[in-house]
Amino acid sequence: MEKVSWDTPTMAELYLEQGHKERAVQIYRAVVAEFPEHEQAKRRLQELTGALPGEQTMVFEEQARQFVNKVPGAMACSVMGFDGVAIATHALGGLTLDVDALFTEVATAAGNLMKLGQNHPSLGTMQEWTLSHDKTTTLLKAVNDEYFVASIVENDAIVGRARFELRLLAPEILKALGG
């Protein structure tokens, strides 16, 4: 998604006129995240989703926090759009890892993988992705065509447990998104 500005809601309204409600909601969420004092964007997001942005964000933050607390070795969890805009992220304190930067980079790559599946139907839609480094593993689970949930776990964590918990979390996130 292009850089969010105070005037970005105009683009969201154009998407609505064209029948692209999810894209409009995505834009309003990005505006509210960037400009929490933007009352028009908050009101419009509430009208479109039926939930107050703060309340909805708190739901996602709680889901991310519960994941990190539930999975031994989990360092962070984020609910994000494939456009790289995080809805909510929870990370353990004291990390030297730039969690937001890593998740943003993962979102770019994941978005490309999602497009690859869309452009080549014989592949099917991307469902999960695992990226391993020397010290951490990043796991991603698609929620729908617009959003995913990602986690970072230590390499000595039980990755299968983290993957399992992401599979359980994805439908909860979809429900909270209104899907």
PDB file of N, CA, C and O in Angstrom, residues 38 73 95 119 170:
ATOM      1  N   HIS A  38      -7.505  10.846  13.900  1.00  0.00           N
ATOM      2  CA  HIS A  38      -8.312  11.071  12.696  1.00  0.00           C
ATOM      3  C   HIS A  38      -9.727  10.540  12.951  1.00  0.00           C
ATOM      4  O   HIS A  38     -10.041   9.384  12.684  1.00  0.00           O
ATOM      5  N   GLY A  73       9.000 -20.487  23.735  1.00  0.00           N
ATOM      6  CA  GLY A  73      10.004 -20.035  22.775  1.00  0.00           C
ATOM      7  C   GLY A  73       9.507 -18.974  21.817  1.00  0.00           C
ATOM      8  O   GLY A  73      10.278 -18.449  21.008  1.00  0.00           O
ATOM      9  N   LEU A  95      13.866  -7.536  23.543  1.00  0.00           N
ATOM     10  CA  LEU A  95      14.395  -8.146  22.324  1.00  0.00           C
ATOM     11  C   LEU A  95      15.336  -7.179  21.619  1.00  0.00           C
ATOM     12  O   LEU A  95      15.072  -5.979  21.546  1.00  0.00           O
ATOM     13  N   ASN A 119      -1.652 -16.049  -9.582  1.00  0.00           N
ATOM     14  CA  ASN A 119      -1.302 -16.020 -11.008  1.00  0.00           C
ATOM     15  C   ASN A 119      -1.101 -17.414 -11.597  1.00  0.00           C
ATOM     16  O   ASN A 119      -1.122 -17.576 -12.812  1.00  0.00           O
ATOM     17  N   ALA A 170      -5.729 -18.503  13.245  1.00  0.00           N
ATOM     18  CA  ALA A 170      -6.158 -17.879  11.986  1.00  0.00           C
ATOM     19  C   ALA A 170      -7.681 -17.755  11.851  1.00  0.00           C
ATOM     20  O   ALA A 170      -8.180 -16.679  11.508  1.00  0.00           O
TER      21      ALA A 170
END
